[in-house]
XYZ file of C-alpha atoms in Angstrom:
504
model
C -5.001 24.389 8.217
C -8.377 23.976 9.904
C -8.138 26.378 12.686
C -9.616 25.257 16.010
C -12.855 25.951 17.185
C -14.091 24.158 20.363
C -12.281 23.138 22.975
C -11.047 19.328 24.179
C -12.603 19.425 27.659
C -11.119 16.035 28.466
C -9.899 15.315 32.138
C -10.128 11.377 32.983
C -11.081 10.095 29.467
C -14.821 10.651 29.607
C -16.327 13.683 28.571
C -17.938 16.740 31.031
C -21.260 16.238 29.424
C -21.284 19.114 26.858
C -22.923 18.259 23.647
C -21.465 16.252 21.200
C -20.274 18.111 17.729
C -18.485 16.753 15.167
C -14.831 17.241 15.576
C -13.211 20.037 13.741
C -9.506 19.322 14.020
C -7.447 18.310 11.244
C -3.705 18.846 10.783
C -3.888 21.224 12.740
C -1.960 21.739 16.337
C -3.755 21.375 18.969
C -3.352 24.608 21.294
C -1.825 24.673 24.900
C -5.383 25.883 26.342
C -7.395 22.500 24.839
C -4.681 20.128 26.087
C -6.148 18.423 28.470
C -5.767 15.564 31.375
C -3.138 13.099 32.470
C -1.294 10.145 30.611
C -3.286 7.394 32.218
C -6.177 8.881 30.137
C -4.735 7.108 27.043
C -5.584 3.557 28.675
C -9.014 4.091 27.773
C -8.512 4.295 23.913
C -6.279 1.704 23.690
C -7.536 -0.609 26.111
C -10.455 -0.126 24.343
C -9.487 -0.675 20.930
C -7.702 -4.181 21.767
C -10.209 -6.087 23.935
C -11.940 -7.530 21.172
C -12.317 -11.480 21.045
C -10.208 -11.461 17.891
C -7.473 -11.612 20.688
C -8.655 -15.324 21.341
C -8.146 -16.315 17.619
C -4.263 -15.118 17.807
C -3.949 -18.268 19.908
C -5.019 -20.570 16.567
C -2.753 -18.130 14.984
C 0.290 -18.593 16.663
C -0.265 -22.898 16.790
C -0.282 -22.861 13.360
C 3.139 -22.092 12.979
C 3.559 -25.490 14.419
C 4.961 -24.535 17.444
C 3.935 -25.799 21.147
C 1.862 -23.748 24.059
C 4.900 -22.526 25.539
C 6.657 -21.308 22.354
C 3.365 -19.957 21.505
C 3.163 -17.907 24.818
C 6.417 -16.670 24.422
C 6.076 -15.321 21.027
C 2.841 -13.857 22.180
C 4.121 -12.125 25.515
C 7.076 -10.943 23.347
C 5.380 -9.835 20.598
C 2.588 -7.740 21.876
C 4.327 -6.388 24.906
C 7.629 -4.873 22.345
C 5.444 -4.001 19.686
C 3.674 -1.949 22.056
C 5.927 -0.282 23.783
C 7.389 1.165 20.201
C 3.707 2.542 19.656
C 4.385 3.844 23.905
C 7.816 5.650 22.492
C 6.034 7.068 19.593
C 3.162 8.398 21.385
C 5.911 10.753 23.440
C 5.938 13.034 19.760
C 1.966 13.663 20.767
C 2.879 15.338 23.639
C 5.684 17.074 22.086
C 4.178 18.023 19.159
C 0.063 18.425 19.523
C -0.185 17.039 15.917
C -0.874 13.900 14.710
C 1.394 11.287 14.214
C 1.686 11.586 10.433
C 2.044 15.322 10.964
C 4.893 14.650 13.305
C 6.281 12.436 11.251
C 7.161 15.466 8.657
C 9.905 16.548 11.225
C 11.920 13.389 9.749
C 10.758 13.042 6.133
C 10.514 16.748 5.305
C 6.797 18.320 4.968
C 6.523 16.718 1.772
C 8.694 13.740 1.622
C 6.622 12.565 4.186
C 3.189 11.846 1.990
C 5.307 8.461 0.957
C 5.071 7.159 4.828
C 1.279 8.874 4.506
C 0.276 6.770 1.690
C 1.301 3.841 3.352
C 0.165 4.310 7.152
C -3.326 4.991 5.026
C -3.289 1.827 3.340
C -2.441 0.060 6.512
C -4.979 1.797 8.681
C -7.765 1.250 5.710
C -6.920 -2.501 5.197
C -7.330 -3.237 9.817
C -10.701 -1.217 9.554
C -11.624 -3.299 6.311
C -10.814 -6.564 8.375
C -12.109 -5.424 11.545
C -15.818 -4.708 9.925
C -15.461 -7.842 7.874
C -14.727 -9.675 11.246
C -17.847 -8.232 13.250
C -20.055 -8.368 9.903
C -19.256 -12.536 9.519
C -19.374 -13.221 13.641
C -22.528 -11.384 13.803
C -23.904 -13.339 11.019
C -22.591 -16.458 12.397
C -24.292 -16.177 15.838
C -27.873 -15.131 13.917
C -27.364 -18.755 11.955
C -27.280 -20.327 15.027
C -30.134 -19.066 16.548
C -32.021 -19.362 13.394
C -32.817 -15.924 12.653
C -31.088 -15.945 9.246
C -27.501 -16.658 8.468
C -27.329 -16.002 4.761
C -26.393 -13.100 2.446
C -29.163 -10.813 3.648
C -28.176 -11.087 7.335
C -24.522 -10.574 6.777
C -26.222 -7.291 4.226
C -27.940 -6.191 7.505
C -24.960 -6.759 10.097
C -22.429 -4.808 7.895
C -24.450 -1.913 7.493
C -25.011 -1.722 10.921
C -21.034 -2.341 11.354
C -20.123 0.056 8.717
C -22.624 2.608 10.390
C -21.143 2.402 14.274
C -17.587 2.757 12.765
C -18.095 5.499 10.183
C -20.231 7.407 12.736
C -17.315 7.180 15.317
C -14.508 8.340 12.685
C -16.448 11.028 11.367
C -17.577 12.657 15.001
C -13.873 12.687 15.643
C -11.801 12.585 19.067
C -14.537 13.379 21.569
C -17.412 10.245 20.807
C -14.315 7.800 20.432
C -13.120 8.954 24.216
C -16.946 8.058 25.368
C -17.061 4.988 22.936
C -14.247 3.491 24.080
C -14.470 4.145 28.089
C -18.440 2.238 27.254
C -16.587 -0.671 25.130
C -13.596 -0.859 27.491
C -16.616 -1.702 30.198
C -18.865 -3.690 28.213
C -16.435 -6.131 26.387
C -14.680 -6.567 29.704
C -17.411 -7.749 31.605
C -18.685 -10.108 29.152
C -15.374 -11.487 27.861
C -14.993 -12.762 31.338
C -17.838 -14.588 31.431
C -17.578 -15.994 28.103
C -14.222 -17.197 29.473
C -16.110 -18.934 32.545
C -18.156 -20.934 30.301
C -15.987 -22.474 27.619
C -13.604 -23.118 30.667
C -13.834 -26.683 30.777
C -13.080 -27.387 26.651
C -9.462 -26.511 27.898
C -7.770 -29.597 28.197
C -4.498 -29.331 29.905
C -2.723 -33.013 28.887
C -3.741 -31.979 24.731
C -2.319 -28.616 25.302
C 1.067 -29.610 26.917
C 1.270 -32.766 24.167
C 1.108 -29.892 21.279
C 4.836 -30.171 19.484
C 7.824 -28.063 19.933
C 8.423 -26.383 16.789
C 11.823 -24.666 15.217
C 13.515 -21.703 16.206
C 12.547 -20.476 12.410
C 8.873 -21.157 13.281
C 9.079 -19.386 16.831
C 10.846 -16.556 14.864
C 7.604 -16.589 12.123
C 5.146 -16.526 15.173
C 6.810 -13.815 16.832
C 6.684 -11.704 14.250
C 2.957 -12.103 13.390
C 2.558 -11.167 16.541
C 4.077 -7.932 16.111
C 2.346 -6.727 13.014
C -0.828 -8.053 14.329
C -0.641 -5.751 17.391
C 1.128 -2.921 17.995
C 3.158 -2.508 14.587
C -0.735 -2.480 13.254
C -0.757 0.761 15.365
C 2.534 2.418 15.525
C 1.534 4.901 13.254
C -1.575 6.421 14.892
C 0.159 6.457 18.232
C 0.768 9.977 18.449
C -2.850 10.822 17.484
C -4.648 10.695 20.977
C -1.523 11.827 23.096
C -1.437 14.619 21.419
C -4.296 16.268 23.408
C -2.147 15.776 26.597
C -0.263 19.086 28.196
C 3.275 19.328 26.729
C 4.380 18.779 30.656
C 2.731 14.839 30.794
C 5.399 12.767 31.998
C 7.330 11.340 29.067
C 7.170 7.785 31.071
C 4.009 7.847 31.870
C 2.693 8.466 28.117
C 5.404 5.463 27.240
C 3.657 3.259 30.239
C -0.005 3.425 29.823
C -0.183 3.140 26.104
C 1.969 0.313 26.347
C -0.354 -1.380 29.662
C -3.452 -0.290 28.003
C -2.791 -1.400 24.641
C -1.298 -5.059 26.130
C -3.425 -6.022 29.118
C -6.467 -8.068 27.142
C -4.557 -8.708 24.173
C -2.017 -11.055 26.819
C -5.170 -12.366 28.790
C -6.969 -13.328 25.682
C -4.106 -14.653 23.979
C -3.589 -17.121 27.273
C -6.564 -18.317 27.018
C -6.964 -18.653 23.541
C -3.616 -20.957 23.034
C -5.259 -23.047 25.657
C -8.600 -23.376 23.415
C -6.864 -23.957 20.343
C -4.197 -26.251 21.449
C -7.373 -27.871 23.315
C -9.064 -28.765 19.890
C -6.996 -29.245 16.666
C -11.056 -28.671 15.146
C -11.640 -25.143 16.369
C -7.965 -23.840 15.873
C -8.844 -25.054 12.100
C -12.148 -23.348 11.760
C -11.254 -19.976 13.495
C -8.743 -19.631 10.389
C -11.915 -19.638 8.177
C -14.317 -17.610 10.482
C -11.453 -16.220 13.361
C -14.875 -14.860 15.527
C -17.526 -16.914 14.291
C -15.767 -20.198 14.935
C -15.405 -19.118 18.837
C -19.394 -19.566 19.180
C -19.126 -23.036 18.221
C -18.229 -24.046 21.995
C -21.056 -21.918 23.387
C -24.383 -22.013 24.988
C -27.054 -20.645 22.780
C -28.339 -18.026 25.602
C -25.281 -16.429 25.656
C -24.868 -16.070 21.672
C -26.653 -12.849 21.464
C -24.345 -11.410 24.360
C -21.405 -12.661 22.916
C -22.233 -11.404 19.580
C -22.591 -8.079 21.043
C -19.159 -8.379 22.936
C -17.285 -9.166 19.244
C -19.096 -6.284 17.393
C -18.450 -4.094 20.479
C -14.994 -4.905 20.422
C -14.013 -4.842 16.688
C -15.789 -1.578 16.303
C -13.411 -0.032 19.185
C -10.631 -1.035 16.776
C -11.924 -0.176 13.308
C -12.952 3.634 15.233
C -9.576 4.248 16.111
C -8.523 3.220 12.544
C -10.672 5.136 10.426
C -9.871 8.242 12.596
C -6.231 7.664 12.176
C -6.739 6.534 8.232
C -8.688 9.840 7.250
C -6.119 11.650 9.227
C -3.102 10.122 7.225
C -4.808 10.706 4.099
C -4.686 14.305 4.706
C -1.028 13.905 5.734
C -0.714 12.862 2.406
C -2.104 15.637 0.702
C -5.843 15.402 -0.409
C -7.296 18.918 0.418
C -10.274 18.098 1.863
C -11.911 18.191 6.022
C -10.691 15.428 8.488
C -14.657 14.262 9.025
C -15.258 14.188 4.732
C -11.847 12.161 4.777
C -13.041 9.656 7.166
C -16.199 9.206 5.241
C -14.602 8.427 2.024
C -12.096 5.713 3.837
C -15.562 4.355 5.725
C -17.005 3.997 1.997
C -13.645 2.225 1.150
C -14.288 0.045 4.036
C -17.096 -0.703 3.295
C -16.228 -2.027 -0.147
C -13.322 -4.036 1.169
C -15.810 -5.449 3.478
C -17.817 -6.816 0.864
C -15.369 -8.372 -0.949
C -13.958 -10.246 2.160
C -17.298 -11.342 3.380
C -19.076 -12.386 -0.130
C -16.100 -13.155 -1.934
C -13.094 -14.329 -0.533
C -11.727 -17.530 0.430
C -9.137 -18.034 2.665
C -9.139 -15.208 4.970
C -5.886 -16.422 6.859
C -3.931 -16.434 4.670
C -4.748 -13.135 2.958
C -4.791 -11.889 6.371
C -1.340 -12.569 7.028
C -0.141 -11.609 3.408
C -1.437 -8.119 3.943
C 0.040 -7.806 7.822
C 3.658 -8.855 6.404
C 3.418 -7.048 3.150
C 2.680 -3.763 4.924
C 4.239 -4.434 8.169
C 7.547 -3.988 6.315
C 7.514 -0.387 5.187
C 6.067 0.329 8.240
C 8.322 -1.598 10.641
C 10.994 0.898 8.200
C 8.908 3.892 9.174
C 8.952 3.045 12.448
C 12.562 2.578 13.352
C 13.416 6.038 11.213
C 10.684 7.773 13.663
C 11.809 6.076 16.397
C 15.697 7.153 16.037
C 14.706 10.556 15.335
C 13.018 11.262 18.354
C 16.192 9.540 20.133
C 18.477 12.179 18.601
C 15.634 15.060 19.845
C 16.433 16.952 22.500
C 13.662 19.833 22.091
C 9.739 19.539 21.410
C 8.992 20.182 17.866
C 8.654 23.708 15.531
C 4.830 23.497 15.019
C 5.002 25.787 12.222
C 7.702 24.365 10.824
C 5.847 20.962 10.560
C 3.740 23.125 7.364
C 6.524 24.659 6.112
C 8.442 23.128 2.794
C 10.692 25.544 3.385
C 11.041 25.454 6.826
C 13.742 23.664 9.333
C 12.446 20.394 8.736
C 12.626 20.614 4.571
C 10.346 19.055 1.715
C 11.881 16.416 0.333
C 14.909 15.565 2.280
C 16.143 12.197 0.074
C 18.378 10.747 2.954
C 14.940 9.175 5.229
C 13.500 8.162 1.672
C 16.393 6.334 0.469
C 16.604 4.765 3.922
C 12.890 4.104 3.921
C 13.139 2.421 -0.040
C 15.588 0.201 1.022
C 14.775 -1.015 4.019
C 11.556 -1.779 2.736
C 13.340 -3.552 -0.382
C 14.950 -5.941 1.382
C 12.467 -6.937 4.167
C 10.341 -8.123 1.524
C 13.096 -10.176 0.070
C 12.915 -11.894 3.415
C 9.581 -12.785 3.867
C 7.252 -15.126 1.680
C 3.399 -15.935 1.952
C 1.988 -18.889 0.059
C -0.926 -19.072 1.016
C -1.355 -15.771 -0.996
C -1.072 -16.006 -4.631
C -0.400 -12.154 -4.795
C 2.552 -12.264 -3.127
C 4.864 -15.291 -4.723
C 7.092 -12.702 -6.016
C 8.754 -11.762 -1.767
C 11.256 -13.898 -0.736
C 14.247 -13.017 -3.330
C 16.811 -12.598 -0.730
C 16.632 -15.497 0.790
C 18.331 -17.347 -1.921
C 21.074 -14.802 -2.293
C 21.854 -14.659 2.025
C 22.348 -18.022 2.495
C 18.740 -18.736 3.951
C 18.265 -21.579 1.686
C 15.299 -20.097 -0.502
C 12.140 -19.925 -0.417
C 11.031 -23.558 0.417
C 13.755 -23.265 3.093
C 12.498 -22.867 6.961
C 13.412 -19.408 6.835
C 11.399 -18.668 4.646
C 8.697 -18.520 6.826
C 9.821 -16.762 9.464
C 9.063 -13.270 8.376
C 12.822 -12.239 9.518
C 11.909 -8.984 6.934
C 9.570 -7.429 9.222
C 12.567 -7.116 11.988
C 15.584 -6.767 9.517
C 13.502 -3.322 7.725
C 13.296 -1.981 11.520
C 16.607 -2.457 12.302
C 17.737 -0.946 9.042
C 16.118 2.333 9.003
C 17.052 2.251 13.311
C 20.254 1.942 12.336
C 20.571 4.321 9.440
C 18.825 6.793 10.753
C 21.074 6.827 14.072
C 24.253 7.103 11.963
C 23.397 9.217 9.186
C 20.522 11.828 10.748
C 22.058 13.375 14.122
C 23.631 16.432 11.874
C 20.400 17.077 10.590
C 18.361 17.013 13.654
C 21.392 19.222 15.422
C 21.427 21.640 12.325
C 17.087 21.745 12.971
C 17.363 22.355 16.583
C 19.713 25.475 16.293
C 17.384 27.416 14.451
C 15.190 29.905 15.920
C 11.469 29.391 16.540
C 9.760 29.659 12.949
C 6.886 32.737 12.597
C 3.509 32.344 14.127
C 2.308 33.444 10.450
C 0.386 31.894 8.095
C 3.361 32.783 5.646
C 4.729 29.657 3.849
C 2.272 26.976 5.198
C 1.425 24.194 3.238
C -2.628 23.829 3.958
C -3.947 20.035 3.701
């Protein structure tokens, strides 16, 4: 384990002004005397990371289930509010534990077992840092076109390097710059998203909106759930990784309530008042599922371009920062021996190359978009309910050094939380279906089989896997883990020696 070095001097989610090094931290646990400041210091990280415009283009998203404004808002309020609060319930093991979150998460899938969960919260956390850049690298390039300074393959060469750069740069300084960076975006992005929202105002027309459809339960169902995995199931498994530098005495509540505010407020404004664009003009909801930012600039002034282009960027980077931390941190969770900073570079290179192929390559980013949010949202809507019951049947903060140990009280490879996981997973992705991807025709075998009518039915469109894997593993994981947990919790405290760790 990388021992720590320098302290967290944190207080109000800015920093005291001491120079900027790159963080050292890695799997390590953070100690008592570096555990810094107050819950409501989270709300600048995840405010932060979910102000970005994108939140407009969920309002296309959701329409195009077919449903009307109302059903839309619904699924919206109830999707990123609940999704949300499970990252707010997950964030509590930060404070508990002073690890990350797929550190943490060894106290349920053995030391490990748990590089199975890793592998996946990496390829999750990779894949929204991919489609963040790709986002900021096509808007920017967008907005340049229209000003006629370029537009082409070289400008969108020049605005993902400079992309790539800002988000690489944040995951590799580590905890510290993304504190600053986001308290700067959180101000920034708010101040200009509300003034792009005073001057596409009047394209909302009310008597278009309200004349949008009602669609089917199925299709409210399908929207909900896309609104889950877009927000805060996208997150659930980095939730843990900022709380963590919070005194093991932050109010349990209060951790819970200001991820969960931080992480929802602009996400719920700009999702308002993007149904209310999109349901506006049947033309723009269509185009933002080719470019989801670039389209938005359509409806604009040409002054404000370059500041709006600056709010998206802004924005997008907050998110892919957060990611790439979290992504280099789960990839040392699942066992490549190598420093947190070096493991963030490598996922910014794979970024970088996912970026490429989105931007230069790909077609329909929609629909890809939502294969890859349902396809991984399973397992990790699985992972999520298992973490989520364990901490329910906690009643003490965790054994740091036990978290290393294989042989310690939490175990290596404990088979009950895989076989939970495995299955879950199996059969949420016998419920859903994407056709719009051609890599994923092969979901959807359950549906047949449980009386859902197949998978031309209308259920098969409603994603019902995503919910049915958390339930699952909830479930499970309630009934068959409290022995285990008890049997953990008796134990005395584990050495404060080196003896027996497992080292990243």
């Amino acid at each position: 384990m990388t021992q720590p070095q320098d302290p967290r001097r944190i207080t109000d989610g800015r920093s005291t002004g001491r120079p900027l090094q790159v963080e050292t931290h890695g799997l390590d646990v953070i100690g008592d005397a570096e555990r810094k400041g107050t819950p409501r210091t989270l709300f600048w990280p995840w405010f932060g990371a979910n102000v970005s415009v994108l939140g407009l283009s969920y309002g296309a998203f959701a329409l195009g289930f077919g449903i009307s404004f109302w059903q839309a808002l619904a699924a919206g309020v109830l999707g990123i509010v609940v999704s949300f609060l499970l990252c707010g319930f997950i964030a509590v093991a930060g404070k508990r534990g002073s690890a990350p979150t797929m550190v943490l998460s060894r106290a349920a899938y053995g030391v490990r077992g748990n590089r199975l969960p890793s592998v996946i919260s990496w390829m999750l956390t990779v894949g929204w840092e991919t489609v963040l850049t790709a986002l900021a690298t096509m808007a920017t390039a967008t907005v340049l076109g229209r000003l006629g300074w370029g537009g082409g393959s070289e400008t969108k060469v020049a605005a993902l390097v400079v992309v790539a750069a800002l988000t690489v740069v944040g995951g590799v300084m580590g905890f510290d710059l993304i504190m600053r960076l986001q308290t700067a975006i959180t101000v920034i992005t708010g101040v200009l998203t509300v003034v792009y929202v005073g001057l596409v105002a009047d394209h909302i027309h009310w008597s278009t909106v309200s004349a949008v459809p009602s669609g089917s339960a199925q299709e409210f169902i399908g929207a909900l759930v896309f609104m889950m995995t877009g927000f805060g199931l996208g997150w659930v498994n980095a939730s843990a990784d900022y709380s963590r530098y919070l005194p093991r005495s932050s109010s349990g509540r209060g951790v819970i309530g200001w991820t969960t505010f931080g992480a929802s407020v602009a996400p719920l404004l700009l999702l308002v008042f993007g149904l209310l664009l999109a349901g506006s003009s049947p033309r723009l909801s269509k185009a933002i599922a080719a470019d989801p930012i670039g389209a938005l600039t359509t409806i604009l002034p040409t002054w404000f371009l370059v500041p709006f282009a600056v709010v998206a960027v802004l924005g997008l980077v907050g998110g892919a920062v957060l990611d790439i931390y979290s992504s280099g941190l789960a990839l040392l969770s699942a066992g490549l021996p190598v420093p947190r900073y070096l493991a963030a570079f490598l996922d910014g290179v794979l970024m970088i190359a996912g970026s490429v192929y989105i931007v230069f390559f790909a077609g329909d980013f929609l629909g890809q978009f939502m294969g890859f949010l349902t396809t991984l949202g399973v397992p990790i809507a699985a992972w999520c309910g298992i973490i989520l019951a364990d901490l329910a049947l906690r009643r003490r903060d965790y054994d740091d050094g036990d978290l290393y140990r294989p042989h310690g009280r939490y175990g290596d490879i404990p088979l009950p939380p895989l076989l939970l996981t495995l299955a879950a997973t199996a059969v949420g992705w016998g419920l859903v279906t994407n056709t719009a991807a051609s890599w994923l025709t092969w979901q959807g075998y359950l549906l047949g089989p449980f009386g859902l009518g197949g998978k031309t039915s209308a259920w098969a469109y409603a994603n019902l896997g995503v919910l049915v894997a958390l339930v699952l593993a909830f479930l499970g994981t309630l009934l068959t883990g409290r022995g285990r947990v008890r049997a953990q919790e008796t134990r005395t405290p584990s050495p404060v020696t080196d003896e027996g760790v497992l080292h990243p």
